[in-house]
Amino acid sequence: MAFSMTGYGMGVAEDKVRVTVEIKTVNHRYLDFFIRVPRGFMSFEDVVRQEVSQRLHRGRAEIVVTVEDFADTNRTVTIDWGLVKGYEAALKELEKTLGIHYQARGEHILQQPDVLIPESVAPEDVEPTLREAMHRALDNLLAMRAREGEALAQDILQRVAKLEALTQQLREQAPKVVASYHQKLKERVAELVQQVPVDEERLALEVAIFADKTNVTEELVRLDSHLNQFRTILQQEGPIGRKLDFLIQEIQRELNTTASKANDSTASQLVVEGKAELEKIREQVQNIE
């Protein structure tokens, strides 16, 4: 089953506090993290990495964790007296430097950052709530990635079907190329040696050599095999993006070889169409985990 690497999921869990987790993922060759957690909860980063690594395999994941206190919770608030004295000393220095008098009032100092320190909830008490929120966010994220992955897979399968049809057209064109060469060679020889019987045996030998040089049977058989594998891999569980990327390279190789050997304008045009479809598949596969 194909999973897109692009998605978004949010999860909320409540106990002593409300924890909200938002996860956004985009394409990336490997699994990469960008994590933002509240001040005082830096230990959450390890928990987040652990939970995400168990569910995701590729992509850049941006995870934002917020922790909110309930408004009706009775909490103890303390004052950072060292910081209060620091603000007071700074104000006195300001008066001295600028030659102005500033009457500091208590409420002004209390409004400064980090002067009032509310009683904090210990991170270890919040961790179970965080994990619950993480699970919900990841479930929602994976559901979205699965929906988008299914859409990508359907588009890819349509293009694989076009490549299969083009492969069949190349197979049907191959004998026509040899027959056309045989006829043109015979006419050319006849023009050059008028009144002289054409050596059919020699002509047949030249045609056989040409047929061997332009034989693309092996390439077409491998193309069929690669395209069948493409269908099979799209149904597999787990990360499949790299497997599909490898197959694309192999299909590209067979198409290039076919184009160089075919020696036919119709076959060359079919290969060009095949490469165009393959490039569209490559673009879609870049977004599959």
mmCIF file of C-alpha atoms in Angstrom:
data_model
loop_
_atom_site.group_PDB
_atom_site.id
_atom_site.type_symbol
_atom_site.label_atom_id
_atom_site.label_comp_id
_atom_site.label_asym_id
_atom_site.label_seq_id
_atom_site.Cartn_x
_atom_site.Cartn_y
_atom_site.Cartn_z
ATOM 1 C CA MET A 1 0.000 0.000 0.000
ATOM 2 C CA ALA A 2 1.380 3.375 -1.004
ATOM 3 C CA PHE A 3 1.669 6.148 1.586
ATOM 4 C CA SER A 4 2.305 9.735 0.588
ATOM 5 C CA MET A 5 5.048 11.586 2.444
ATOM 6 C CA THR A 6 2.874 14.704 2.552
ATOM 7 C CA GLY A 7 0.280 15.057 5.283
ATOM 8 C CA TYR A 8 -0.992 16.734 8.428
ATOM 9 C CA GLY A 9 -2.400 15.414 11.682
ATOM 10 C CA MET A 10 -3.402 16.897 15.025
ATOM 11 C CA GLY A 11 -4.066 15.184 18.330
ATOM 12 C CA VAL A 12 -5.318 16.522 21.665
ATOM 13 C CA ALA A 13 -5.292 14.804 25.055
ATOM 14 C CA GLU A 14 -6.232 16.105 28.499
ATOM 15 C CA ASP A 15 -5.474 15.151 32.071
ATOM 16 C CA LYS A 16 -3.755 17.563 34.449
ATOM 17 C CA VAL A 17 -3.067 19.743 31.407
ATOM 18 C CA ARG A 18 -4.157 19.892 27.777
ATOM 19 C CA VAL A 19 -1.513 18.677 25.329
ATOM 20 C CA THR A 20 -1.875 19.447 21.624
ATOM 21 C CA VAL A 21 0.388 17.847 19.031
ATOM 22 C CA GLU A 22 0.478 18.984 15.395
ATOM 23 C CA ILE A 23 2.495 17.045 12.822
ATOM 24 C CA LYS A 24 3.178 18.196 9.277
ATOM 25 C CA THR A 25 5.227 16.063 6.874
ATOM 26 C CA VAL A 26 6.732 16.757 3.458
ATOM 27 C CA ASN A 27 9.019 14.922 1.043
ATOM 28 C CA HIS A 28 12.497 13.994 2.190
ATOM 29 C CA ARG A 29 14.938 11.285 1.216
ATOM 30 C CA TYR A 30 15.284 10.107 4.815
ATOM 31 C CA LEU A 31 13.348 10.581 8.064
ATOM 32 C CA ASP A 32 14.137 14.038 9.395
ATOM 33 C CA PHE A 33 12.744 15.941 12.389
ATOM 34 C CA PHE A 34 11.997 19.520 13.343
ATOM 35 C CA ILE A 35 10.535 19.548 16.873
ATOM 36 C CA ARG A 36 9.204 22.454 18.927
ATOM 37 C CA VAL A 37 8.248 21.862 22.560
ATOM 38 C CA PRO A 38 7.378 24.320 25.360
ATOM 39 C CA ARG A 39 10.033 25.726 27.630
ATOM 40 C CA GLY A 40 10.544 23.383 30.543
ATOM 41 C CA PHE A 41 9.564 20.312 28.542
ATOM 42 C CA MET A 42 12.721 19.729 26.508
ATOM 43 C CA SER A 43 12.718 16.084 27.582
ATOM 44 C CA PHE A 44 9.629 15.682 25.381
ATOM 45 C CA GLU A 45 11.844 15.744 22.285
ATOM 46 C CA ASP A 46 13.055 12.198 22.946
ATOM 47 C CA VAL A 47 9.481 10.984 23.433
ATOM 48 C CA VAL A 48 8.380 12.657 20.201
ATOM 49 C CA ARG A 49 11.266 11.155 18.219
ATOM 50 C CA GLN A 50 10.520 7.718 19.610
ATOM 51 C CA GLU A 51 6.813 7.840 18.768
ATOM 52 C CA VAL A 52 7.329 9.258 15.269
ATOM 53 C CA SER A 53 10.142 6.827 14.382
ATOM 54 C CA GLN A 54 7.859 3.895 15.166
ATOM 55 C CA ARG A 55 5.232 5.050 12.665
ATOM 56 C CA LEU A 56 7.082 6.944 9.916
ATOM 57 C CA HIS A 57 9.987 5.826 7.731
ATOM 58 C CA ARG A 58 10.675 8.703 5.326
ATOM 59 C CA GLY A 59 9.860 12.388 5.076
ATOM 60 C CA ARG A 60 10.606 15.588 6.953
ATOM 61 C CA ALA A 61 8.343 15.825 9.992
ATOM 62 C CA GLU A 62 7.626 19.148 11.691
ATOM 63 C CA ILE A 63 6.138 18.505 15.139
ATOM 64 C CA VAL A 64 4.781 21.251 17.390
ATOM 65 C CA VAL A 65 3.786 20.421 20.981
ATOM 66 C CA THR A 66 1.833 22.850 23.158
ATOM 67 C CA VAL A 67 0.935 22.381 26.824
ATOM 68 C CA GLU A 68 -1.912 24.429 28.323
ATOM 69 C CA ASP A 69 -2.997 24.711 31.946
ATOM 70 C CA PHE A 70 -6.694 24.570 32.710
ATOM 71 C CA ALA A 71 -8.047 27.984 33.678
ATOM 72 C CA ASP A 72 -9.776 26.749 36.826
ATOM 73 C CA THR A 73 -6.717 24.961 38.229
ATOM 74 C CA ASN A 74 -5.491 26.367 41.551
ATOM 75 C CA ARG A 75 -1.769 26.932 41.160
ATOM 76 C CA THR A 76 0.879 28.395 43.477
ATOM 77 C CA VAL A 77 2.778 31.400 42.110
ATOM 78 C CA THR A 78 6.191 32.440 43.472
ATOM 79 C CA ILE A 79 8.304 35.536 42.868
ATOM 80 C CA ASP A 80 11.843 35.440 41.532
ATOM 81 C CA TRP A 81 13.317 37.939 43.988
ATOM 82 C CA GLY A 82 16.728 37.795 42.373
ATOM 83 C CA LEU A 83 15.180 38.931 39.098
ATOM 84 C CA VAL A 84 13.186 41.644 40.883
ATOM 85 C CA LYS A 85 16.396 43.057 42.396
ATOM 86 C CA GLY A 86 18.057 42.842 38.997
ATOM 87 C CA TYR A 87 15.284 44.915 37.376
ATOM 88 C CA GLU A 88 15.486 47.437 40.240
ATOM 89 C CA ALA A 89 19.262 47.782 39.816
ATOM 90 C CA ALA A 90 18.848 48.249 36.068
ATOM 91 C CA LEU A 91 16.328 51.041 36.627
ATOM 92 C CA LYS A 92 18.709 52.815 39.011
ATOM 93 C CA GLU A 93 21.495 52.542 36.439
ATOM 94 C CA LEU A 94 19.109 54.003 33.856
ATOM 95 C CA GLU A 95 18.374 56.968 36.163
ATOM 96 C CA LYS A 96 22.081 57.545 36.729
ATOM 97 C CA THR A 97 23.030 57.347 33.047
ATOM 98 C CA LEU A 98 20.182 59.445 31.651
ATOM 99 C CA GLY A 99 19.868 61.807 34.601
ATOM 100 C CA ILE A 100 16.175 61.175 35.018
ATOM 101 C CA HIS A 101 14.130 60.074 37.984
ATOM 102 C CA TYR A 102 11.957 57.018 37.555
ATOM 103 C CA GLN A 103 9.660 55.951 40.373
ATOM 104 C CA ALA A 104 9.457 52.188 39.995
ATOM 105 C CA ARG A 105 6.136 50.729 41.042
ATOM 106 C CA GLY A 106 5.641 47.145 42.073
ATOM 107 C CA GLU A 107 3.172 46.298 39.308
ATOM 108 C CA HIS A 108 5.654 47.480 36.666
ATOM 109 C CA ILE A 109 8.314 45.071 37.849
ATOM 110 C CA LEU A 110 5.819 42.239 38.270
ATOM 111 C CA GLN A 111 4.839 42.644 34.602
ATOM 112 C CA GLN A 112 8.375 41.879 33.448
ATOM 113 C CA PRO A 113 9.048 38.429 31.938
ATOM 114 C CA ASP A 114 9.671 35.532 34.331
ATOM 115 C CA VAL A 115 9.270 37.583 37.518
ATOM 116 C CA LEU A 116 6.153 35.618 38.464
ATOM 117 C CA ILE A 117 6.745 31.881 38.342
ATOM 118 C CA PRO A 118 3.639 29.673 38.361
ATOM 119 C CA GLU A 119 3.962 26.228 39.831
ATOM 120 C CA SER A 120 4.828 23.959 36.937
ATOM 121 C CA VAL A 121 3.595 20.484 36.190
ATOM 122 C CA ALA A 122 6.458 18.000 36.156
ATOM 123 C CA PRO A 123 7.227 16.716 32.628
ATOM 124 C CA GLU A 124 7.060 13.112 33.825
ATOM 125 C CA ASP A 125 3.457 13.717 34.951
ATOM 126 C CA VAL A 126 2.556 15.044 31.498
ATOM 127 C CA GLU A 127 4.321 12.340 29.461
ATOM 128 C CA PRO A 128 1.369 9.873 29.363
ATOM 129 C CA THR A 129 -0.880 12.682 28.103
ATOM 130 C CA LEU A 130 1.739 13.625 25.517
ATOM 131 C CA ARG A 131 1.941 10.052 24.228
ATOM 132 C CA GLU A 132 -1.834 9.872 23.913
ATOM 133 C CA ALA A 133 -1.892 13.129 21.935
ATOM 134 C CA MET A 134 1.001 11.859 19.786
ATOM 135 C CA HIS A 135 -0.883 8.646 18.967
ATOM 136 C CA ARG A 136 -3.959 10.590 17.893
ATOM 137 C CA ALA A 137 -1.934 13.021 15.794
ATOM 138 C CA LEU A 138 -0.047 10.173 14.104
ATOM 139 C CA ASP A 139 -3.277 8.266 13.435
ATOM 140 C CA ASN A 140 -4.768 11.327 11.730
ATOM 141 C CA LEU A 141 -1.543 11.994 9.837
ATOM 142 C CA LEU A 142 -1.283 8.432 8.549
ATOM 143 C CA ALA A 143 -4.940 8.421 7.523
ATOM 144 C CA MET A 144 -4.307 11.501 5.383
ATOM 145 C CA ARG A 145 -1.078 10.055 3.972
ATOM 146 C CA ALA A 146 -2.909 6.839 3.106
ATOM 147 C CA ARG A 147 -5.659 8.708 1.236
ATOM 148 C CA GLU A 148 -3.157 10.731 -0.754
ATOM 149 C CA GLY A 149 -1.008 7.641 -1.305
ATOM 150 C CA GLU A 150 -3.980 5.788 -2.781
ATOM 151 C CA ALA A 151 -4.612 8.674 -5.184
ATOM 152 C CA LEU A 152 -0.937 8.637 -6.210
ATOM 153 C CA ALA A 153 -1.019 4.862 -6.717
ATOM 154 C CA GLN A 154 -4.086 5.071 -8.964
ATOM 155 C CA ASP A 155 -2.460 7.743 -11.114
ATOM 156 C CA ILE A 156 0.749 5.690 -11.347
ATOM 157 C CA LEU A 157 -1.161 2.536 -12.312
ATOM 158 C CA GLN A 158 -2.857 4.392 -15.157
ATOM 159 C CA ARG A 159 0.539 5.448 -16.461
ATOM 160 C CA VAL A 160 1.939 1.932 -16.013
ATOM 161 C CA ALA A 161 -0.954 0.697 -18.182
ATOM 162 C CA LYS A 162 0.043 3.221 -20.870
ATOM 163 C CA LEU A 163 3.638 1.969 -20.717
ATOM 164 C CA GLU A 164 2.404 -1.616 -21.065
ATOM 165 C CA ALA A 165 0.394 -0.618 -24.140
ATOM 166 C CA LEU A 166 3.427 1.159 -25.628
ATOM 167 C CA THR A 167 5.564 -1.930 -24.962
ATOM 168 C CA GLN A 168 3.059 -4.052 -26.863
ATOM 169 C CA GLN A 169 3.115 -1.577 -29.764
ATOM 170 C CA LEU A 170 6.917 -1.802 -29.844
ATOM 171 C CA ARG A 171 6.656 -5.590 -29.928
ATOM 172 C CA GLU A 172 4.253 -5.412 -32.884
ATOM 173 C CA GLN A 173 6.420 -2.867 -34.675
ATOM 174 C CA ALA A 174 9.633 -4.935 -34.484
ATOM 175 C CA PRO A 175 8.889 -7.402 -37.357
ATOM 176 C CA LYS A 176 7.638 -4.533 -39.518
ATOM 177 C CA VAL A 177 11.024 -2.852 -39.166
ATOM 178 C CA VAL A 178 12.836 -5.939 -40.465
ATOM 179 C CA ALA A 179 10.357 -6.434 -43.314
ATOM 180 C CA SER A 180 10.681 -2.785 -44.327
ATOM 181 C CA TYR A 181 14.472 -3.022 -44.276
ATOM 182 C CA HIS A 182 14.345 -6.182 -46.394
ATOM 183 C CA GLN A 183 12.186 -4.499 -49.019
ATOM 184 C CA LYS A 184 14.257 -1.304 -49.129
ATOM 185 C CA LEU A 185 17.511 -3.243 -49.365
ATOM 186 C CA LYS A 186 16.162 -5.367 -52.191
ATOM 187 C CA GLU A 187 15.024 -2.286 -54.121
ATOM 188 C CA ARG A 188 18.351 -0.541 -53.599
ATOM 189 C CA VAL A 189 20.349 -3.532 -54.796
ATOM 190 C CA ALA A 190 18.094 -3.886 -57.825
ATOM 191 C CA GLU A 191 18.702 -0.250 -58.772
ATOM 192 C CA LEU A 192 22.463 -0.631 -58.484
ATOM 193 C CA VAL A 193 22.785 -3.855 -60.445
ATOM 194 C CA GLN A 194 20.121 -3.620 -63.112
ATOM 195 C CA GLN A 195 19.852 -6.578 -65.495
ATOM 196 C CA VAL A 196 21.698 -8.707 -62.931
ATOM 197 C CA PRO A 197 19.769 -11.220 -60.794
ATOM 198 C CA VAL A 198 19.688 -10.363 -57.083
ATOM 199 C CA ASP A 199 21.559 -12.806 -54.874
ATOM 200 C CA GLU A 200 18.699 -13.776 -52.569
ATOM 201 C CA GLU A 201 20.988 -15.740 -50.274
ATOM 202 C CA ARG A 202 23.270 -12.775 -49.749
ATOM 203 C CA LEU A 203 20.262 -10.517 -49.297
ATOM 204 C CA ALA A 204 18.800 -12.843 -46.675
ATOM 205 C CA LEU A 205 22.106 -12.816 -44.799
ATOM 206 C CA GLU A 206 22.174 -9.009 -44.676
ATOM 207 C CA VAL A 207 18.587 -8.924 -43.457
ATOM 208 C CA ALA A 208 19.401 -11.501 -40.776
ATOM 209 C CA ILE A 209 22.335 -9.395 -39.567
ATOM 210 C CA PHE A 210 20.103 -6.317 -39.455
ATOM 211 C CA ALA A 211 17.386 -8.229 -37.608
ATOM 212 C CA ASP A 212 19.894 -9.368 -34.995
ATOM 213 C CA LYS A 213 21.233 -5.840 -34.455
ATOM 214 C CA THR A 214 17.755 -4.382 -34.086
ATOM 215 C CA ASN A 215 16.282 -7.204 -32.011
ATOM 216 C CA VAL A 216 14.687 -5.706 -28.907
ATOM 217 C CA THR A 217 12.931 -8.836 -27.668
ATOM 218 C CA GLU A 218 15.029 -9.060 -24.497
ATOM 219 C CA GLU A 219 14.492 -5.396 -23.691
ATOM 220 C CA LEU A 220 10.725 -5.721 -24.131
ATOM 221 C CA VAL A 221 10.606 -8.851 -21.963
ATOM 222 C CA ARG A 222 12.459 -6.995 -19.212
ATOM 223 C CA LEU A 223 10.130 -4.018 -19.610
ATOM 224 C CA ASP A 224 7.131 -6.297 -19.093
ATOM 225 C CA SER A 225 8.794 -7.766 -16.017
ATOM 226 C CA HIS A 226 9.606 -4.360 -14.502
ATOM 227 C CA LEU A 227 6.074 -3.091 -15.097
ATOM 228 C CA ASN A 228 4.599 -6.197 -13.461
ATOM 229 C CA GLN A 229 6.898 -5.639 -10.479
ATOM 230 C CA PHE A 230 5.670 -2.055 -10.302
ATOM 231 C CA ARG A 231 2.098 -3.271 -9.857
ATOM 232 C CA THR A 232 3.164 -5.814 -7.234
ATOM 233 C CA ILE A 233 5.214 -3.355 -5.173
ATOM 234 C CA LEU A 234 2.372 -0.824 -5.091
ATOM 235 C CA GLN A 235 0.346 -3.418 -3.155
ATOM 236 C CA GLN A 236 3.080 -4.188 -0.620
ATOM 237 C CA GLU A 237 3.059 -3.025 2.996
ATOM 238 C CA GLY A 238 5.756 -0.743 4.374
ATOM 239 C CA PRO A 239 8.041 1.755 2.617
ATOM 240 C CA ILE A 240 8.055 1.209 -1.161
ATOM 241 C CA GLY A 241 9.288 4.517 -2.582
ATOM 242 C CA ARG A 242 12.936 3.486 -2.967
ATOM 243 C CA LYS A 243 11.991 0.184 -4.611
ATOM 244 C CA LEU A 244 9.856 2.031 -7.147
ATOM 245 C CA ASP A 245 12.627 4.551 -7.765
ATOM 246 C CA PHE A 246 15.041 1.703 -8.547
ATOM 247 C CA LEU A 247 12.548 0.155 -10.987
ATOM 248 C CA ILE A 248 12.139 3.498 -12.740
ATOM 249 C CA GLN A 249 15.886 3.571 -13.386
ATOM 250 C CA GLU A 250 15.735 0.046 -14.840
ATOM 251 C CA ILE A 251 12.780 0.920 -17.079
ATOM 252 C CA GLN A 252 14.627 4.034 -18.263
ATOM 253 C CA ARG A 253 17.625 1.870 -19.153
ATOM 254 C CA GLU A 254 15.517 -0.554 -21.215
ATOM 255 C CA LEU A 255 13.783 2.275 -23.059
ATOM 256 C CA ASN A 256 17.129 3.882 -23.926
ATOM 257 C CA THR A 257 18.497 0.590 -25.240
ATOM 258 C CA THR A 258 15.337 -0.024 -27.263
ATOM 259 C CA ALA A 259 15.575 3.425 -28.838
ATOM 260 C CA SER A 260 19.228 2.934 -29.804
ATOM 261 C CA LYS A 261 18.624 -0.502 -31.355
ATOM 262 C CA ALA A 262 15.263 -0.038 -33.052
ATOM 263 C CA ASN A 263 16.520 1.995 -36.047
ATOM 264 C CA ASP A 264 12.944 2.997 -36.833
ATOM 265 C CA SER A 265 11.123 6.324 -36.584
ATOM 266 C CA THR A 266 7.864 4.786 -35.382
ATOM 267 C CA ALA A 267 9.627 2.823 -32.644
ATOM 268 C CA SER A 268 11.606 5.917 -31.647
ATOM 269 C CA GLN A 269 8.385 7.906 -31.293
ATOM 270 C CA LEU A 270 6.882 5.173 -29.113
ATOM 271 C CA VAL A 271 9.965 5.272 -26.884
ATOM 272 C CA VAL A 272 9.692 9.065 -26.560
ATOM 273 C CA GLU A 273 6.075 8.673 -25.438
ATOM 274 C CA GLY A 274 7.163 5.984 -22.982
ATOM 275 C CA LYS A 275 9.846 8.230 -21.490
ATOM 276 C CA ALA A 276 7.313 11.035 -21.060
ATOM 277 C CA GLU A 277 5.003 8.726 -19.097
ATOM 278 C CA LEU A 278 7.928 7.407 -17.067
ATOM 279 C CA GLU A 279 8.953 10.934 -16.086
ATOM 280 C CA LYS A 280 5.435 11.605 -14.803
ATOM 281 C CA ILE A 281 5.625 8.383 -12.780
ATOM 282 C CA ARG A 282 8.996 9.478 -11.381
ATOM 283 C CA GLU A 283 7.486 12.763 -10.174
ATOM 284 C CA GLN A 284 4.702 10.915 -8.361
ATOM 285 C CA VAL A 285 7.036 8.333 -6.834
ATOM 286 C CA GLN A 286 9.125 11.128 -5.261
ATOM 287 C CA ASN A 287 6.190 11.686 -2.904
ATOM 288 C CA ILE A 288 5.734 8.034 -1.888
ATOM 289 C CA GLU A 289 7.202 6.806 1.392
#
